[in-house]
PDB file of C-alpha atoms in Angstrom:
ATOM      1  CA  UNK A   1      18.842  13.951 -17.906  1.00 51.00           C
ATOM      2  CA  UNK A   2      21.362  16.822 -17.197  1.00 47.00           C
ATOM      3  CA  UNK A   3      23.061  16.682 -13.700  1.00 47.00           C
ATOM      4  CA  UNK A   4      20.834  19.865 -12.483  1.00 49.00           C
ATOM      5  CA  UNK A   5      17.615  18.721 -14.064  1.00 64.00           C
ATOM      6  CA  UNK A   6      18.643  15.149 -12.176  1.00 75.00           C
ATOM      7  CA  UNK A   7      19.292  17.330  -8.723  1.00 81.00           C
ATOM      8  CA  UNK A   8      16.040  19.340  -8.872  1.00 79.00           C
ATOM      9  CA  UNK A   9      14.204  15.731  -9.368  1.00 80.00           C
ATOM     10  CA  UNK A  10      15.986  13.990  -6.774  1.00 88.00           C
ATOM     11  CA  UNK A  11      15.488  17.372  -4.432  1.00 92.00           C
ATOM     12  CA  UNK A  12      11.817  17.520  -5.452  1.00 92.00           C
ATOM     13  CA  UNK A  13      11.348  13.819  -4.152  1.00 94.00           C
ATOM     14  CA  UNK A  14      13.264  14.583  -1.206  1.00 94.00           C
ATOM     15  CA  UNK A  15      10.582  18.017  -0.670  1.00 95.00           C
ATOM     16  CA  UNK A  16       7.640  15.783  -0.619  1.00 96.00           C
ATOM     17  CA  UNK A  17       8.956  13.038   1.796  1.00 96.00           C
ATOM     18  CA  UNK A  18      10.109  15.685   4.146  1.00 96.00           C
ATOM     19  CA  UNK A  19       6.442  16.893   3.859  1.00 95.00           C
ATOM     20  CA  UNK A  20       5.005  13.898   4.483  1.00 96.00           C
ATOM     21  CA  UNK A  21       7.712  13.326   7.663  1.00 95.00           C
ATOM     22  CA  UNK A  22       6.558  16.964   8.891  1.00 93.00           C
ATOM     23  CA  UNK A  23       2.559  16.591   8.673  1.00 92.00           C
ATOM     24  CA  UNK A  24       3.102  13.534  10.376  1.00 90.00           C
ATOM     25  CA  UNK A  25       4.894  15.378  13.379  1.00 90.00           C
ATOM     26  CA  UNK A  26       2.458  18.111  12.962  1.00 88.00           C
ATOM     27  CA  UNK A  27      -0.144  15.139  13.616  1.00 85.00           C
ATOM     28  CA  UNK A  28       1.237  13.654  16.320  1.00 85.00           C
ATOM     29  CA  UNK A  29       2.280  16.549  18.526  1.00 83.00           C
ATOM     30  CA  UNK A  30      -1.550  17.187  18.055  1.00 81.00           C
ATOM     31  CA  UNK A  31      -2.000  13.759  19.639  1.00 77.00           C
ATOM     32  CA  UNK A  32       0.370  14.147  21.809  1.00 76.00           C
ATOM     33  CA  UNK A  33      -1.519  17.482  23.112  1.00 74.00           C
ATOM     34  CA  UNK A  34      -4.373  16.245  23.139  1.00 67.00           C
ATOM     35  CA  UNK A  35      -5.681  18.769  20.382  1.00 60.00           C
ATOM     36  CA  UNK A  36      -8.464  17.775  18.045  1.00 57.00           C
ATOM     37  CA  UNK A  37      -7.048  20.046  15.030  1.00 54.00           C
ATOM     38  CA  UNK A  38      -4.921  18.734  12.257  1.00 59.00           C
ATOM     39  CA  UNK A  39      -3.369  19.394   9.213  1.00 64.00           C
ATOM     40  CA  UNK A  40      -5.130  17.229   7.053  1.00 71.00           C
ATOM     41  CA  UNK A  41      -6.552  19.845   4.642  1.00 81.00           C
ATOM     42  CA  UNK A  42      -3.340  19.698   3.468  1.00 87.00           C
ATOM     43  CA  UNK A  43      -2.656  15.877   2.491  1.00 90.00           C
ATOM     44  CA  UNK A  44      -4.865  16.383  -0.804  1.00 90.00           C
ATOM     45  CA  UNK A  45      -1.917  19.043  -1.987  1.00 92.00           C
ATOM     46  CA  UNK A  46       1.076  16.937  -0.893  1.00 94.00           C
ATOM     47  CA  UNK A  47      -0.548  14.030  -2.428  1.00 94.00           C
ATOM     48  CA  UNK A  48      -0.917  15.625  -5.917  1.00 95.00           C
ATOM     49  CA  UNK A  49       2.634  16.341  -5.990  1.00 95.00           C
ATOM     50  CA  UNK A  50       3.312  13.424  -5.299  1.00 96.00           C
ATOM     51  CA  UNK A  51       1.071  12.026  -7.931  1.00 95.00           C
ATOM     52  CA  UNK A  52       3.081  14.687 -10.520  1.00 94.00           C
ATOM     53  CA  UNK A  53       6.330  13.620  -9.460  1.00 93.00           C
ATOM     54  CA  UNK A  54       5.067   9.985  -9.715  1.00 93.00           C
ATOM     55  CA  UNK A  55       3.595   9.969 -13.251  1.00 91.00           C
ATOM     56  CA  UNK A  56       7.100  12.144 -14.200  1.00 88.00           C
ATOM     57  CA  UNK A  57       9.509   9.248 -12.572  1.00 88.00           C
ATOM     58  CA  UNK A  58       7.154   6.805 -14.524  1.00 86.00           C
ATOM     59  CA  UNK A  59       7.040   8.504 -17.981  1.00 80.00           C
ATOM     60  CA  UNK A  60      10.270   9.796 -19.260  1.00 70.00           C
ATOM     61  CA  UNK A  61      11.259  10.189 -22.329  1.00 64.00           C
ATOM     62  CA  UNK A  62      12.205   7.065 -23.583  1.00 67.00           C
ATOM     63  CA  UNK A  63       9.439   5.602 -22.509  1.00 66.00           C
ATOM     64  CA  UNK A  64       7.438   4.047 -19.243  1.00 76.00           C
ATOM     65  CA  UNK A  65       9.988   3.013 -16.445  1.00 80.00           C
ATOM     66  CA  UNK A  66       8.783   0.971 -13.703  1.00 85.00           C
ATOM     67  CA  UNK A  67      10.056  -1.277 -10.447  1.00 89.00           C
ATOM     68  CA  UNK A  68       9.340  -1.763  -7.005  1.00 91.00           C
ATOM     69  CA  UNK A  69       9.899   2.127  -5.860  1.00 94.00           C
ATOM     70  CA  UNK A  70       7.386   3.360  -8.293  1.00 93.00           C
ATOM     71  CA  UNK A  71       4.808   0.199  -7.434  1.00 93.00           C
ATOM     72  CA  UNK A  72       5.707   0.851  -3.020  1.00 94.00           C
ATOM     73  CA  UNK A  73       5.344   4.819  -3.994  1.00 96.00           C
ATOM     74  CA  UNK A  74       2.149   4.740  -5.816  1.00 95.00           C
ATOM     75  CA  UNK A  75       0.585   2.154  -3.288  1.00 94.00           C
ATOM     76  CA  UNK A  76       1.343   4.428  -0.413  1.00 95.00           C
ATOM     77  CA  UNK A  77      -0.092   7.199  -2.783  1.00 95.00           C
ATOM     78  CA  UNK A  78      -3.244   5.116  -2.805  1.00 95.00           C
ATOM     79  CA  UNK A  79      -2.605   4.508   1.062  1.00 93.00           C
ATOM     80  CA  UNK A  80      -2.496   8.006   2.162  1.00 93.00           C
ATOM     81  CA  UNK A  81      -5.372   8.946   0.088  1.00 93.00           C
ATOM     82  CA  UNK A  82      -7.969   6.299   1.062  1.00 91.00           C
ATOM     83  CA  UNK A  83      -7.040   6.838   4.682  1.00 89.00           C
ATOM     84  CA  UNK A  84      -7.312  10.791   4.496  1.00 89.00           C
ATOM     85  CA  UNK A  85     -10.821  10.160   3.044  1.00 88.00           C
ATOM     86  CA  UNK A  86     -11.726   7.264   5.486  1.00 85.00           C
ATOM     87  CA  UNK A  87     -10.747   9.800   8.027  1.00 81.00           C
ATOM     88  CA  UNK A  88     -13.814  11.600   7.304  1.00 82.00           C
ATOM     89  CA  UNK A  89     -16.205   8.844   8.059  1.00 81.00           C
ATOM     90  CA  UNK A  90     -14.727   7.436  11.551  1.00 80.00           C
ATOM     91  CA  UNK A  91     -12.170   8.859  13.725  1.00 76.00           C
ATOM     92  CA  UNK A  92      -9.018   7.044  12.576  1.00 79.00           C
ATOM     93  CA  UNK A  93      -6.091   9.957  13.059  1.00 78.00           C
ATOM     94  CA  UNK A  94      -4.156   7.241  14.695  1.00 81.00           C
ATOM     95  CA  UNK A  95      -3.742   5.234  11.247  1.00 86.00           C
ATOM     96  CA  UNK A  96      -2.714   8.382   9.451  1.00 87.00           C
ATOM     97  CA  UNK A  97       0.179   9.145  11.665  1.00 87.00           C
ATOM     98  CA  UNK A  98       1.675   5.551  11.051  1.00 88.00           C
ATOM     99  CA  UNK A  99       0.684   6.068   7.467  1.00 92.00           C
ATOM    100  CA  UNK A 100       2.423   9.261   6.451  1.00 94.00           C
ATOM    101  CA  UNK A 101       6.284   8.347   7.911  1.00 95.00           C
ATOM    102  CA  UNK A 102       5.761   5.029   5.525  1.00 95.00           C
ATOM    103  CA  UNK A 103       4.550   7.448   2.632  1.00 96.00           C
ATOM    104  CA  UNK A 104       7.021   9.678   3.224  1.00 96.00           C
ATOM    105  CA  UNK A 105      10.194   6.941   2.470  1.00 96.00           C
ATOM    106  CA  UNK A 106       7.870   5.765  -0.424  1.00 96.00           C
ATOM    107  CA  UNK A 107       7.744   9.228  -1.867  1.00 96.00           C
ATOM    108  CA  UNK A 108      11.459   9.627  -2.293  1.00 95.00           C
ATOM    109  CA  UNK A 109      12.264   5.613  -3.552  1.00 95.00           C
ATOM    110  CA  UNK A 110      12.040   6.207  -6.797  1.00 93.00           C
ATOM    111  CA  UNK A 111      14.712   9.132  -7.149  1.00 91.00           C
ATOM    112  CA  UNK A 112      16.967   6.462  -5.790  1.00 90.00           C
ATOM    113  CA  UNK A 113      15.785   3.362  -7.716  1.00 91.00           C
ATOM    114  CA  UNK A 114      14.645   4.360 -11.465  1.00 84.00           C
ATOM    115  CA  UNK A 115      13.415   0.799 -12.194  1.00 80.00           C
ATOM    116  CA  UNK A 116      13.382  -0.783 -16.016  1.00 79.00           C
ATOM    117  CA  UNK A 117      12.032  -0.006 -18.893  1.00 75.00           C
ATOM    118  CA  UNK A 118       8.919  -2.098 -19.802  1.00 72.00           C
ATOM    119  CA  UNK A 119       7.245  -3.011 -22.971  1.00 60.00           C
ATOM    120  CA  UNK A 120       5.535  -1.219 -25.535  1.00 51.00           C
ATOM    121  CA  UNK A 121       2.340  -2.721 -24.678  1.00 54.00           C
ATOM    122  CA  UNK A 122       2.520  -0.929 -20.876  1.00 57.00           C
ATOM    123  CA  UNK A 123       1.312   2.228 -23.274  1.00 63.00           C
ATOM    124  CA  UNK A 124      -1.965  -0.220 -23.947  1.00 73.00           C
ATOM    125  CA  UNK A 125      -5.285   0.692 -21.995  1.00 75.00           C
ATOM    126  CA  UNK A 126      -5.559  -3.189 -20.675  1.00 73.00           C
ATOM    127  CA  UNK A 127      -2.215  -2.781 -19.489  1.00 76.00           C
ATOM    128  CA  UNK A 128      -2.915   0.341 -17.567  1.00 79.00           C
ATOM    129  CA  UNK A 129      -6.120  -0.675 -15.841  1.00 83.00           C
ATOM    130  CA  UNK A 130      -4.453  -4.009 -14.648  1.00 82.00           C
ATOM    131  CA  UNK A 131      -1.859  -2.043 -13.186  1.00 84.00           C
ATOM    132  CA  UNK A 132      -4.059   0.612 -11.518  1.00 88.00           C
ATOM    133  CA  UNK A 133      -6.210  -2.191 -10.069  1.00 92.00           C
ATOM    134  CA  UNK A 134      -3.317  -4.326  -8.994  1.00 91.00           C
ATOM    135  CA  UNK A 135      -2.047  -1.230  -7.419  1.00 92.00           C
ATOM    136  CA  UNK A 136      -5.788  -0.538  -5.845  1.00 94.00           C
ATOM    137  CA  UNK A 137      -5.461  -3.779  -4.336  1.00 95.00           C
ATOM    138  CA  UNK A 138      -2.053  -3.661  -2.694  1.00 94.00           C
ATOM    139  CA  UNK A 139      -3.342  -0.245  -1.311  1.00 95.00           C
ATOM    140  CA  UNK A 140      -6.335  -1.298   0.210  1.00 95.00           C
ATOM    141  CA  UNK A 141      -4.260  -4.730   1.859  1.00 96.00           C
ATOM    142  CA  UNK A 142      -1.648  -2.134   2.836  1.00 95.00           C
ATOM    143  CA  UNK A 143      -4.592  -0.502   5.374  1.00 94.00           C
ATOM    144  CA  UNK A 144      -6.058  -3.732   6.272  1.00 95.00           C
ATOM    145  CA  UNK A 145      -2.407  -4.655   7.614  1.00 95.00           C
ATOM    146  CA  UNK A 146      -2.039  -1.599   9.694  1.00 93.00           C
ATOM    147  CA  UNK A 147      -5.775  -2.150  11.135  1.00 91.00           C
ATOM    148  CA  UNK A 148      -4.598  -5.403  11.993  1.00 93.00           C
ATOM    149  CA  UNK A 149      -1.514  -4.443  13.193  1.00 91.00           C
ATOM    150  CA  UNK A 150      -3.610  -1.625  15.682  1.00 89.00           C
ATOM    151  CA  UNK A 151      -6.079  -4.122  16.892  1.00 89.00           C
ATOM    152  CA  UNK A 152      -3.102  -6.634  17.609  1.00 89.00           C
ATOM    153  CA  UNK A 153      -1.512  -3.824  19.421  1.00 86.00           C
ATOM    154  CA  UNK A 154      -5.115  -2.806  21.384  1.00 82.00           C
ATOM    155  CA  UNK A 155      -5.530  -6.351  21.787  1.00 78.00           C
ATOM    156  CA  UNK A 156      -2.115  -6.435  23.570  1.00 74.00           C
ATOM    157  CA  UNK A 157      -3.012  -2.823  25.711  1.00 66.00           C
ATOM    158  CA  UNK A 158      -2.989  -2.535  29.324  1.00 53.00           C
ATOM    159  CA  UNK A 159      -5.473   0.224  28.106  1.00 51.00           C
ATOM    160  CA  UNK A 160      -3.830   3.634  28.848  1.00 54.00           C
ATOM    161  CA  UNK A 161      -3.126   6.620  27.255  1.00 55.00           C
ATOM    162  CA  UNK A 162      -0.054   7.935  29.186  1.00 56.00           C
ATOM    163  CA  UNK A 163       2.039   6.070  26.778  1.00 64.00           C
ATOM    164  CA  UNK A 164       2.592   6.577  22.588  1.00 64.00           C
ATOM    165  CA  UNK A 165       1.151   3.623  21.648  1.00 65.00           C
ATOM    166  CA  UNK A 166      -1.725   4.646  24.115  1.00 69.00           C
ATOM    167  CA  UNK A 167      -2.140   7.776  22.386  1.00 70.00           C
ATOM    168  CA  UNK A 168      -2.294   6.449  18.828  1.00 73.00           C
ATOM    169  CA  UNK A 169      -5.154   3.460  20.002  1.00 72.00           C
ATOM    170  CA  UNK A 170      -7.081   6.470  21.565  1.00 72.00           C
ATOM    171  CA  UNK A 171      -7.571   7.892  17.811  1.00 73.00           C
ATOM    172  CA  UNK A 172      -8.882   4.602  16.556  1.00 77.00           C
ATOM    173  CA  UNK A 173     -12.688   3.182  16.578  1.00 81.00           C
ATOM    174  CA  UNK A 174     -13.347   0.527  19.208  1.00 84.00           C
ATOM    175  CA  UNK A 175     -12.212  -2.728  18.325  1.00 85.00           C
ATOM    176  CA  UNK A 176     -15.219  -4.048  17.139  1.00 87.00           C
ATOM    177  CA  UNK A 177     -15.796  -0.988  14.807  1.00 88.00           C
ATOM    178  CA  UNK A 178     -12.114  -1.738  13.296  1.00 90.00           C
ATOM    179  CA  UNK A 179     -12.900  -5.418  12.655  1.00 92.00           C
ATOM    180  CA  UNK A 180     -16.106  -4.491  10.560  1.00 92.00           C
ATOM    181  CA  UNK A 181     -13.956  -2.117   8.455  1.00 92.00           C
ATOM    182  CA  UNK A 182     -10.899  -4.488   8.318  1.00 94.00           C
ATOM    183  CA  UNK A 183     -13.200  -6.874   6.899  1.00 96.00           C
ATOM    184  CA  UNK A 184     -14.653  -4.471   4.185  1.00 95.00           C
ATOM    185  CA  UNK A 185     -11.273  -3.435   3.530  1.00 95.00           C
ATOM    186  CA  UNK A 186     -10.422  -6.830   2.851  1.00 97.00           C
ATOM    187  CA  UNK A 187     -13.711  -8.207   0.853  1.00 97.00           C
ATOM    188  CA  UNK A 188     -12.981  -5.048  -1.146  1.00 97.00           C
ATOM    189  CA  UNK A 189      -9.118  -5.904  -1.549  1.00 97.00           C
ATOM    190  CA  UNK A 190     -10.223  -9.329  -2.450  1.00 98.00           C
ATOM    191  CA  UNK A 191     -12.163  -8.839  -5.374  1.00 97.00           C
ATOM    192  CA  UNK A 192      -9.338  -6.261  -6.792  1.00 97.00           C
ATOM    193  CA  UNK A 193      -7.076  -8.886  -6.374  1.00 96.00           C
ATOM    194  CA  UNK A 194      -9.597 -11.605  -8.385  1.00 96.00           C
ATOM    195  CA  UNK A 195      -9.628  -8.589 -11.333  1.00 94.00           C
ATOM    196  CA  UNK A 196      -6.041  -8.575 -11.024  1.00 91.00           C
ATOM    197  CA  UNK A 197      -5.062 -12.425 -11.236  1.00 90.00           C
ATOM    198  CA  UNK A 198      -8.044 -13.008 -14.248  1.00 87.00           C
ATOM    199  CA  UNK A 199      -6.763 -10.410 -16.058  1.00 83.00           C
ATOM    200  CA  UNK A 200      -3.443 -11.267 -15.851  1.00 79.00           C
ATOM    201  CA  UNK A 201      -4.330 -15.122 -16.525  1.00 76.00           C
ATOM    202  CA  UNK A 202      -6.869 -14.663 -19.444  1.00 74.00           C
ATOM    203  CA  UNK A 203      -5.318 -11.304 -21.005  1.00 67.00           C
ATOM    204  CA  UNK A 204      -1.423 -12.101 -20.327  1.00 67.00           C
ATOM    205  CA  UNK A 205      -0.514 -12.006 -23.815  1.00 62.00           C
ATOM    206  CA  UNK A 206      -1.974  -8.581 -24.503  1.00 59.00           C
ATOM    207  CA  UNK A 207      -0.567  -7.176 -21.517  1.00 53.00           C
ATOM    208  CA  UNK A 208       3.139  -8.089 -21.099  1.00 57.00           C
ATOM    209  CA  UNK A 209       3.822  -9.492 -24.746  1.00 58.00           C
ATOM    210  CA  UNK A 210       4.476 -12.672 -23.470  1.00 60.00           C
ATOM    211  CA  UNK A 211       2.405 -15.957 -22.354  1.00 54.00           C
ATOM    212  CA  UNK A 212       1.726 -16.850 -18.731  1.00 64.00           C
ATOM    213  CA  UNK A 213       4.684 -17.406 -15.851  1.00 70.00           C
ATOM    214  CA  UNK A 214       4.713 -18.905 -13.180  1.00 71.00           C
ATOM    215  CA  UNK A 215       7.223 -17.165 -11.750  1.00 78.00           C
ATOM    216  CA  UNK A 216       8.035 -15.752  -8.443  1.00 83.00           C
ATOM    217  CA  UNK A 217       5.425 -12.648  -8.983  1.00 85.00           C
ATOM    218  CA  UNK A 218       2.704 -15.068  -9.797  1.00 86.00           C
ATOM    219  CA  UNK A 219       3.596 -17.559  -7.503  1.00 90.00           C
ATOM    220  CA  UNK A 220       3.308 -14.886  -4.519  1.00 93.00           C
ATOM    221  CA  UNK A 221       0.329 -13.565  -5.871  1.00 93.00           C
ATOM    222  CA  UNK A 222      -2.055 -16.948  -5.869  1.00 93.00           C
ATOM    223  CA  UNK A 223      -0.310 -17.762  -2.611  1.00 95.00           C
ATOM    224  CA  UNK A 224      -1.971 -14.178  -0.962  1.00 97.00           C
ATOM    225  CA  UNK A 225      -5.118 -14.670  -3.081  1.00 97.00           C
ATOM    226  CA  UNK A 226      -5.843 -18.300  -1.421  1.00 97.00           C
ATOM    227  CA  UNK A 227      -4.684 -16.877   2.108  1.00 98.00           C
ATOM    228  CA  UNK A 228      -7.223 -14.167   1.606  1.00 98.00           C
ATOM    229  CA  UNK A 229      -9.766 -16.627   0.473  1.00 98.00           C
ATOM    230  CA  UNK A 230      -9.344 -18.888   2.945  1.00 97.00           C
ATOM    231  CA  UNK A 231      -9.648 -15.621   5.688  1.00 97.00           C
ATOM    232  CA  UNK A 232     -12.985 -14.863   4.089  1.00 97.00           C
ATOM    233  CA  UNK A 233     -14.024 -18.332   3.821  1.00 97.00           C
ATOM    234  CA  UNK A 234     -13.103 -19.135   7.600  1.00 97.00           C
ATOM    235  CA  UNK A 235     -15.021 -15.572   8.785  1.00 95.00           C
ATOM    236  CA  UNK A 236     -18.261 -16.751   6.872  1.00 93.00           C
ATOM    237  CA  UNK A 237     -18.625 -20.197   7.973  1.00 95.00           C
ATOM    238  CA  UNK A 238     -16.880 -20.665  11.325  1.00 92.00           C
ATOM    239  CA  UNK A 239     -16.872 -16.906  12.677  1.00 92.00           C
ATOM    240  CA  UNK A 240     -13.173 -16.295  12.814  1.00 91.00           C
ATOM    241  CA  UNK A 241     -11.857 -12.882  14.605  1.00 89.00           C
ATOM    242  CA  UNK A 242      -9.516 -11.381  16.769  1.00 88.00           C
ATOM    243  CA  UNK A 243      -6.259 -13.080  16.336  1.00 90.00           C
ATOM    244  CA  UNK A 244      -6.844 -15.138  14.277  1.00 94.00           C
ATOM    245  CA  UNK A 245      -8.201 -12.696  11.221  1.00 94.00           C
ATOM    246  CA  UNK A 246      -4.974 -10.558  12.110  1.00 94.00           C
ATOM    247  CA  UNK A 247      -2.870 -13.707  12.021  1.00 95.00           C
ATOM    248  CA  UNK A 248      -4.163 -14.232   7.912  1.00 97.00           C
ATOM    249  CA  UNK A 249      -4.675 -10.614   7.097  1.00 96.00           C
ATOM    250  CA  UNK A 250      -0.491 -10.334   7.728  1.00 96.00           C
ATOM    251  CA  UNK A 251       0.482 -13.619   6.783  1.00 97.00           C
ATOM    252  CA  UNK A 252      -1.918 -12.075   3.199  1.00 97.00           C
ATOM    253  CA  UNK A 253      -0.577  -9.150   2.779  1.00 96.00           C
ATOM    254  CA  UNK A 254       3.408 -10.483   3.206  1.00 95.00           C
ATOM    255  CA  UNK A 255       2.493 -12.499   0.603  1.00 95.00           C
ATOM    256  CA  UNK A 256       1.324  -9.922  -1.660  1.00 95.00           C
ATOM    257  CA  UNK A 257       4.291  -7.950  -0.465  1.00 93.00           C
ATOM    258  CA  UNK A 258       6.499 -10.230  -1.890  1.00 92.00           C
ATOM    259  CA  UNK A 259       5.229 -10.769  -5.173  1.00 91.00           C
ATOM    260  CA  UNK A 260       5.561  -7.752  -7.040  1.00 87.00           C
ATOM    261  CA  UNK A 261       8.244  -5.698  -4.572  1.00 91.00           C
ATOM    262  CA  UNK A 262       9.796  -8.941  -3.428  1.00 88.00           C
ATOM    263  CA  UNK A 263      10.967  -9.821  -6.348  1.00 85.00           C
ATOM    264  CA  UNK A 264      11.648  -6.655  -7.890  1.00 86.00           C
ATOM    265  CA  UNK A 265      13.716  -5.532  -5.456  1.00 86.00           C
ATOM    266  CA  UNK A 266      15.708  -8.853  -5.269  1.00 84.00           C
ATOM    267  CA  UNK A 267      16.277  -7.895  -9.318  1.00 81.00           C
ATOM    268  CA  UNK A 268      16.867  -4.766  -9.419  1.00 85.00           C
ATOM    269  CA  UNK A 269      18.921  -3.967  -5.958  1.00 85.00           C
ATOM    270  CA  UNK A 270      20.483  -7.587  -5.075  1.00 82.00           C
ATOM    271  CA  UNK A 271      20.896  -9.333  -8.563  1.00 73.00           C
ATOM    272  CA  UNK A 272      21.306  -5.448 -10.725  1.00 71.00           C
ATOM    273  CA  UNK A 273      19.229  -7.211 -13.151  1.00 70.00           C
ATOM    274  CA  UNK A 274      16.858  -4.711 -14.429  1.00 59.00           C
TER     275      UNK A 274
END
């Protein structure tokens, strides 16, 4: 890649954070005001260029490059996406604003961190579906952490709005409304995350050339599945809630956190292994 072809990518990646930093402003002076408008007709057009500028850092042209920028960028992708449309069905403008600053860093990681070049078999259709469900999954647990992280914070709320935080947990559902869609946010996540670890277990010859590792990624990855199982199993048969859900749904999701992006980004940033 020439020098200017490199500094139109990098300032492309740059464009669509700064978008994402300046809708959420938009959003949150709208908060702020008081104002029921938004911009969110917009996030469908900034998320398609992000998409393009995605699929472009992924696919070059030696090949398919991927790391922990392109896996954190596409999950907020996913993220931004599933919110904007959740948006639709219960007033949740509160999530979006904390969503979009966190999409916006995302967006631009991967003109900073161009990742390694992976095996032929990525170009395999198994291969692809594993990753877009794996992806799917970290996506949805992304939300369920931020609803958890909101009804820790409501939990914690003297119950005003005169403050920020007061302002954001006025554009949320009522507690009990965000436990019922943490909790299908989770069941959902769940079963994405069963695809994920079966297909990786049954099919992991096919899809990464090489037999099954338990290695750090894998490790991680059963470790958030049995949190997550043990969440669902505790909510079914001995009612858990309020804390402690949001205790396991972070305590989950750091797990999964650490598995892929963890351990990438010790390789590729700490060790320069990539």
């Amino acid at each position: 890649m020439s020098m200017g072809s490199t500094a139109f990518y990098v300032s492309a990646h740059v464009s669509v954070g700064v978008l994402y930093a300046v809708l959420a402003w938009v959003m949150w002076r709208s908060l702020q005001a008081g104002g029921r408008g938004d911009a969110r007709w917009f996030l469908p057009v900034l998320a398609a260029a992000h998409a393009a500028l995605l699929a472009s850092a992924v696919v070059d042209s030696e090949g398919i490059r991927f790391g922990f920028a392109h896996f954190l960028s596409a999950t907020f992708l996913f993220t931004v996406l599933v919110v904007w449309a959740e948006g639709f069905l219960v007033p949740i403008r509160g999530l979006l604003v904390l969503v979009l600053p966190l999409a916006a860093v995302a967006a631009v990681l991967p003109a900073i961190f161009h990742g390694s070049q992976i095996a032929a078999t990525s170009e395999t259709l198994a291969f692809r579906a594993h990753i877009v469900i794996a992806l799917a999954a970290s996506s949805l647990f992304t939300i369920a952490a931020m609803h958890a992280l909101l009804m820790a914070c409501s939990l914690h709320s003297a119950g005003g709005n005169e403050t920020a935080l007061g302002r954001v947990l006025a554009e949320v559902p009522p507690l009990l409304a965000m436990e019922r869609l943490l909790f299908r946010l989770i069941w959902t996540g769940f079963l994405l995350l069963t695809a994920t670890l079966i297909s990786g277990v049954l099919f992991s010859e096919q899809l990464f050339g090489r037999a099954l590792r338990f290695d750090h990624k894998t490790v991680f990855t059963i470790a958030s599945w049995v949190v997550f199982a043990g969440l669902l199993v505790g909510r079914h048969f001995f009612g858990w809630r309020g804390r402690t859900a949001l205790r396991w749904t972070l305590v989950g999701f750091v797990m999964l956190l650490l598995a892929y992006v963890g351990s990438r980004f010790v390789l590729e940033v700490i060790l320069h292994r990539v």
